[in-house]
CSV table of C-alpha atoms in Angstrom, one decimal:
chain,number,residue,atom,x,y,z
S,1,MET,CA,130.5,90.6,146.2
S,2,SER,CA,132.3,94.0,146.2
S,3,ALA,CA,135.4,94.6,148.3
S,4,ALA,CA,133.5,97.2,150.3
S,5,VAL,CA,130.7,94.7,151.2
S,6,SER,CA,133.2,92.0,152.0
S,7,ASP,CA,135.2,94.4,154.3
S,8,SER,CA,131.9,95.4,156.0
S,9,MET,CA,131.0,91.8,156.6
S,10,ALA,CA,134.4,91.0,158.0
S,11,ALA,CA,134.3,94.0,160.3
S,12,GLU,CA,130.9,93.0,161.6
S,13,GLY,CA,132.1,89.4,162.2
S,14,THR,CA,135.1,90.8,164.1
S,15,ALA,CA,132.9,93.0,166.3
S,16,ASN,CA,130.5,90.0,166.9
S,17,ALA,CA,133.4,87.8,168.0
S,18,ARG,CA,134.9,90.4,170.3
S,19,SER,CA,131.6,91.2,172.1
S,20,SER,CA,130.1,87.7,171.9
S,21,SER,CA,128.3,86.4,175.0
S,22,ASN,CA,129.7,82.9,174.1
S,23,ARG,CA,132.4,82.6,176.7
S,24,LEU,CA,134.6,80.1,174.7
S,25,LEU,CA,134.6,82.4,171.7
S,26,ALA,CA,135.2,85.6,173.6
S,27,GLY,CA,137.9,84.0,175.7
S,28,LEU,CA,140.0,82.9,172.7
S,29,ALA,CA,143.4,84.5,172.1
S,30,THR,CA,143.1,87.6,169.9
S,31,HIS,CA,144.9,86.0,167.0
S,32,ASP,CA,142.7,82.9,167.1
S,33,ARG,CA,139.5,85.0,167.4
S,34,ALA,CA,140.6,87.0,164.4
S,35,LEU,CA,140.8,83.8,162.3
S,36,LEU,CA,137.2,83.1,163.0
S,37,ALA,CA,135.7,86.6,163.1
S,38,PRO,CA,135.3,87.4,159.4
S,39,HIS,CA,133.3,84.2,158.9
S,40,LEU,CA,130.9,84.4,161.8
S,41,GLU,CA,127.2,85.0,161.0
S,42,PRO,CA,124.4,85.6,163.5
S,43,VAL,CA,121.7,82.9,163.7
S,44,SER,CA,118.6,82.5,165.8
S,45,TYR,CA,116.5,79.5,166.8
S,46,ALA,CA,113.0,79.1,168.1
S,47,VAL,CA,112.3,76.7,171.0
S,48,GLY,CA,112.3,73.2,169.6
S,49,GLU,CA,114.0,74.2,166.4
S,50,ALA,CA,116.8,71.9,165.2
S,51,VAL,CA,120.4,73.1,165.4
S,52,ALA,CA,121.6,69.8,164.0
S,53,LEU,CA,119.9,66.6,162.8
S,54,ALA,CA,121.1,63.1,163.4
S,55,ASP,CA,122.9,61.6,160.3
S,56,ALA,CA,122.7,64.9,158.5
S,57,ALA,CA,125.8,66.5,157.0
S,58,ILE,CA,127.5,69.0,159.3
S,59,ASP,CA,128.0,72.2,157.2
S,60,GLY,CA,129.3,74.4,160.1
S,61,ILE,CA,129.5,74.9,163.8
S,62,CYS,CA,127.4,77.3,166.0
S,63,PHE,CA,128.7,79.0,169.0
S,64,ILE,CA,125.7,79.3,171.3
S,65,GLU,CA,125.2,82.8,172.7
S,66,GLN,CA,121.8,82.4,174.4
S,67,GLY,CA,119.6,79.4,175.1
S,68,ILE,CA,120.2,75.8,175.8
S,69,ALA,CA,120.9,73.3,173.0
S,70,GLY,CA,119.7,69.8,174.0
S,71,VAL,CA,121.7,66.9,172.6
S,72,LEU,CA,119.3,64.1,171.9
S,73,ASP,CA,119.9,60.4,171.1
S,74,SER,CA,117.1,58.1,169.8
S,75,LEU,CA,116.1,54.5,169.6
S,76,ASP,CA,114.6,52.7,166.7
S,77,ASP,CA,111.0,53.4,167.9
S,78,ASP,CA,111.7,57.2,167.8
S,79,ARG,CA,111.9,57.6,171.5
S,80,ARG,CA,114.4,60.4,172.2
S,81,TYR,CA,116.5,61.0,175.3
S,82,ALA,CA,118.8,63.9,176.3
S,83,VAL,CA,122.4,63.0,176.7
S,84,GLY,CA,123.8,66.5,177.2
S,85,LEU,CA,123.4,70.2,177.1
S,86,VAL,CA,125.3,73.0,175.6
S,87,GLY,CA,124.8,76.7,176.3
S,88,ALA,CA,126.9,79.9,176.0
S,89,GLU,CA,130.0,78.0,177.2
S,90,GLY,CA,130.4,76.0,173.9
S,91,PHE,CA,129.4,75.1,170.4
S,92,ILE,CA,127.5,72.6,168.3
S,93,GLY,CA,129.0,70.7,165.4
S,94,TRP,CA,132.1,69.3,167.2
S,95,PRO,CA,132.2,66.0,165.2
S,96,ILE,CA,133.9,67.8,162.3
S,97,LEU,CA,136.9,68.4,164.6
S,98,LEU,CA,137.0,64.6,165.2
S,99,GLY,CA,137.0,63.6,161.5
S,100,ASP,CA,133.3,63.1,161.0
S,101,ASP,CA,131.1,65.2,158.8
S,102,ARG,CA,127.8,63.7,160.0
S,103,SER,CA,126.0,64.6,163.2
S,104,PRO,CA,125.4,61.6,165.5
S,105,TYR,CA,122.7,63.4,167.4
S,106,ASP,CA,119.6,65.6,167.1
S,107,VAL,CA,120.3,68.9,168.7
S,108,ARG,CA,117.3,71.2,169.4
S,109,MET,CA,116.9,74.4,171.3
S,110,ARG,CA,115.3,73.9,174.7
S,111,ALA,CA,113.6,76.1,177.3
S,112,GLU,CA,114.0,79.4,175.6
S,113,GLN,CA,114.7,81.0,172.2
S,114,GLY,CA,118.3,80.8,171.2
S,115,ARG,CA,120.9,82.7,169.2
S,116,GLY,CA,124.4,82.1,168.2
S,117,LEU,CA,127.3,82.8,165.8
S,118,ARG,CA,127.8,80.3,163.0
S,119,ILE,CA,130.9,79.5,160.9
S,120,SER,CA,131.0,77.2,157.9
S,121,ALA,CA,132.8,73.9,158.1
S,122,ASP,CA,135.3,74.9,155.4
S,123,ALA,CA,136.1,78.2,157.1
S,124,LEU,CA,136.6,76.4,160.5
S,125,ARG,CA,138.9,73.8,159.0
S,126,THR,CA,141.0,76.5,157.4
S,127,ALA,CA,141.2,78.4,160.7
S,128,VAL,CA,142.2,75.4,162.8
S,129,ASP,CA,144.8,74.4,160.2
S,130,GLN,CA,146.4,77.8,160.7
S,131,SER,CA,146.4,77.7,164.5
S,132,PRO,CA,147.2,74.8,166.8
S,133,THR,CA,146.1,76.9,169.8
S,134,LEU,CA,142.6,77.4,168.3
S,135,HIS,CA,142.4,73.7,167.5
S,136,LEU,CA,143.4,72.9,171.1
S,137,ALA,CA,140.9,75.3,172.7
S,138,LEU,CA,138.0,73.8,170.6
S,139,LEU,CA,139.0,70.3,171.4
S,140,ARG,CA,139.2,71.1,175.1
S,141,PHE,CA,135.6,72.0,175.0
S,142,VAL,CA,134.7,68.7,173.2
S,143,HIS,CA,136.6,66.9,176.0
S,144,VAL,CA,134.6,68.7,178.7
S,145,PHE,CA,131.3,67.9,177.0
S,146,MET,CA,132.3,64.2,176.8
S,147,ARG,CA,132.9,64.4,180.5
S,148,GLN,CA,129.4,65.8,181.0
S,149,MET,CA,127.9,62.9,178.9
S,150,GLY,CA,129.9,60.4,180.9
S,151,ARG,CA,128.4,61.8,184.1
S,152,THR,CA,124.9,61.6,182.6
S,153,ILE,CA,125.5,57.8,182.1
S,154,VAL,CA,126.8,57.3,185.6
S,155,SER,CA,123.9,59.3,187.1
S,156,SER,CA,121.3,57.3,185.1
S,157,LEU,CA,122.9,54.0,186.3
S,158,ALA,CA,123.5,54.9,190.0
S,159,HIS,CA,121.0,57.6,191.0
S,160,SER,CA,117.3,57.8,191.9
S,161,VAL,CA,114.9,59.8,189.7
S,162,VAL,CA,115.0,62.6,192.3
S,163,CYS,CA,118.8,62.9,192.3
S,164,ARG,CA,118.9,62.8,188.5
S,165,MET,CA,116.3,65.5,188.2
S,166,ALA,CA,118.3,67.7,190.6
S,167,ARG,CA,121.3,67.3,188.4
S,168,TRP,CA,119.4,68.2,185.2
S,169,ILE,CA,117.9,71.3,186.9
S,170,LEU,CA,121.4,72.4,187.8
S,171,LEU,CA,122.6,72.0,184.3
S,172,TYR,CA,119.7,74.1,183.0
S,173,HIS,CA,120.2,76.7,185.8
S,174,ASP,CA,123.9,77.1,184.8
S,175,ARG,CA,122.9,78.0,181.3
S,176,VAL,CA,119.8,80.1,181.5
S,177,ARG,CA,121.4,82.4,184.2
S,178,ALA,CA,118.0,82.8,185.9
S,179,ASP,CA,116.2,81.2,188.8
S,180,GLU,CA,113.0,80.6,186.8
S,181,ILE,CA,113.4,78.0,184.1
S,182,CYS,CA,110.9,76.7,181.5
S,183,MET,CA,110.9,73.0,182.2
S,184,THR,CA,107.8,71.0,181.3
S,185,HIS,CA,107.0,67.4,182.0
S,186,GLU,CA,108.0,66.6,178.4
S,187,GLU,CA,111.4,68.3,179.0
S,188,PHE,CA,111.9,66.0,182.1
S,189,ARG,CA,110.8,63.0,180.1
S,190,LEU,CA,113.6,63.6,177.6
S,191,MET,CA,116.1,63.9,180.3
S,192,LEU,CA,115.0,61.1,182.7
S,193,GLY,CA,113.3,58.5,180.4
S,194,VAL,CA,110.5,57.9,182.9
S,195,ARG,CA,106.7,58.1,183.0
S,196,ARG,CA,104.9,61.4,183.6
S,197,SER,CA,103.8,60.2,187.0
S,198,SER,CA,107.4,59.6,188.0
S,199,VAL,CA,108.3,63.1,186.9
S,200,THR,CA,105.4,64.5,189.1
S,201,ASP,CA,106.5,62.5,192.1
S,202,ALA,CA,110.1,63.7,191.7
S,203,LEU,CA,109.1,67.3,191.4
S,204,HIS,CA,107.0,67.0,194.6
S,205,ARG,CA,110.0,65.5,196.4
S,206,LEU,CA,112.2,68.4,195.4
S,207,GLU,CA,109.6,70.8,196.6
S,208,GLU,CA,109.4,68.9,199.9
S,209,GLU,CA,113.2,69.4,200.1
S,210,ARG,CA,112.6,73.1,199.6
S,211,ALA,CA,115.1,73.0,196.7
S,212,ILE,CA,112.6,74.2,194.0
S,213,ARG,CA,109.1,75.4,193.3
S,214,SER,CA,107.2,73.9,190.4
S,215,ILE,CA,104.7,76.4,188.7
S,216,ARG,CA,102.9,75.5,185.5
S,217,GLY,CA,105.6,74.3,183.2
S,218,LYS,CA,108.3,76.2,185.1
S,219,VAL,CA,110.8,75.4,187.8
S,220,LEU,CA,111.9,78.1,190.2
S,221,VAL,CA,115.3,77.3,191.9
S,222,VAL,CA,114.9,78.1,195.6
S,223,ASP,CA,118.0,76.4,197.1
S,224,ARG,CA,120.8,75.7,194.6
S,225,GLY,CA,123.0,74.3,197.4
S,226,ARG,CA,120.3,71.7,198.2
S,227,LEU,CA,120.1,70.7,194.6
S,228,MET,CA,123.8,70.2,194.5
S,229,ALA,CA,123.7,68.0,197.6
S,230,LEU,CA,121.0,65.9,196.0
S,231,ALA,CA,122.8,65.6,192.7
S,232,GLY,CA,126.0,64.4,194.4
S,233,ASN,CA,129.3,64.0,192.6
S,234,THR,CA,127.7,63.5,189.2
S,235,TYR,CA,127.5,67.3,189.0
S,236,GLY,CA,130.5,69.5,189.3
S,237,GLN,CA,133.5,67.7,187.8
S,238,PRO,CA,132.9,68.7,184.2
S,239,GLU,CA,132.3,72.2,185.3
S,240,ARG,CA,135.6,72.3,187.2
S,241,ASP,CA,137.3,70.8,184.1
S,242,TYR,CA,135.9,73.7,182.1
S,243,ALA,CA,137.4,76.2,184.5
S,244,ARG,CA,140.8,74.4,184.5
S,245,LEU,CA,141.1,73.9,180.8
S,246,LEU,CA,139.4,77.0,179.4
S,247,GLY,CA,139.9,79.6,182.0
S,248,ALA,CA,138.2,80.2,185.4
S,249,THR,CA,137.1,83.7,184.3
S,250,ALA,CA,135.2,82.3,181.3
S,251,ALA,CA,133.6,79.5,183.4
S,252,LYS,CA,132.5,81.9,186.1
S,253,GLU,CA,131.0,84.4,183.7
S,254,VAL,CA,128.9,81.6,182.0
S,255,GLY,CA,127.8,80.3,185.4
S,256,LEU,CA,129.8,77.2,185.5
S,257,VAL,CA,131.8,77.9,188.6
S,258,GLY,CA,129.5,78.0,191.5
S,259,THR,CA,130.0,77.0,195.1
S,260,PHE,CA,132.1,74.0,194.1
S,261,GLY,CA,134.6,76.1,192.1
């Protein structure tokens, strides 16, 4: 590769990082963003396309700029369940920061087409070795995501299907930044682990509460406050942690500081 081409690619990466709609990346300190910028490459994903595969080698991380990455765990009979969501507030591929080069989960783009900025694992390791502040910022996001997963567990154990559905709709609503969300029965099955009839019943209950409208594979959020009341305290704490640890401005811009903030 010629020096001119290399310089051009580095300049493009720097511009991508500076203007990125990924709030974690855009909110990094200038010197930390500069370490990543020359190595960032744009990527795109169709709905349902894999961002990472369980047990596969992790060859890089992806900062999500648009779309929702659903983190899925599976049982031996290939049944899959959603354990978390990542949007423009974070990245996929965090196990390499924790000493593991294999993905524990399938991660697939949900609801809408996605795009992001990708950096190779080797380039990321070099960057975090050079900057403790960059390493800390990335680990703080991992911490917040683990909090989200913990709340998913508690909600599954303690809440009714209706309340759990309200929480998942809020998590999607945060990340698509629109009131109309593509959420099919299959989408809800991945999140709730229940039969189709139970999904239908829960949707009807939320409509009776005037929190949503369900229209042919889409959910229209009508009353976010009502959804939050139904979701209870399993929604909100990870979002507050994001604001506290990674900056209230970044959290607000990505939609993670709402009326609870």
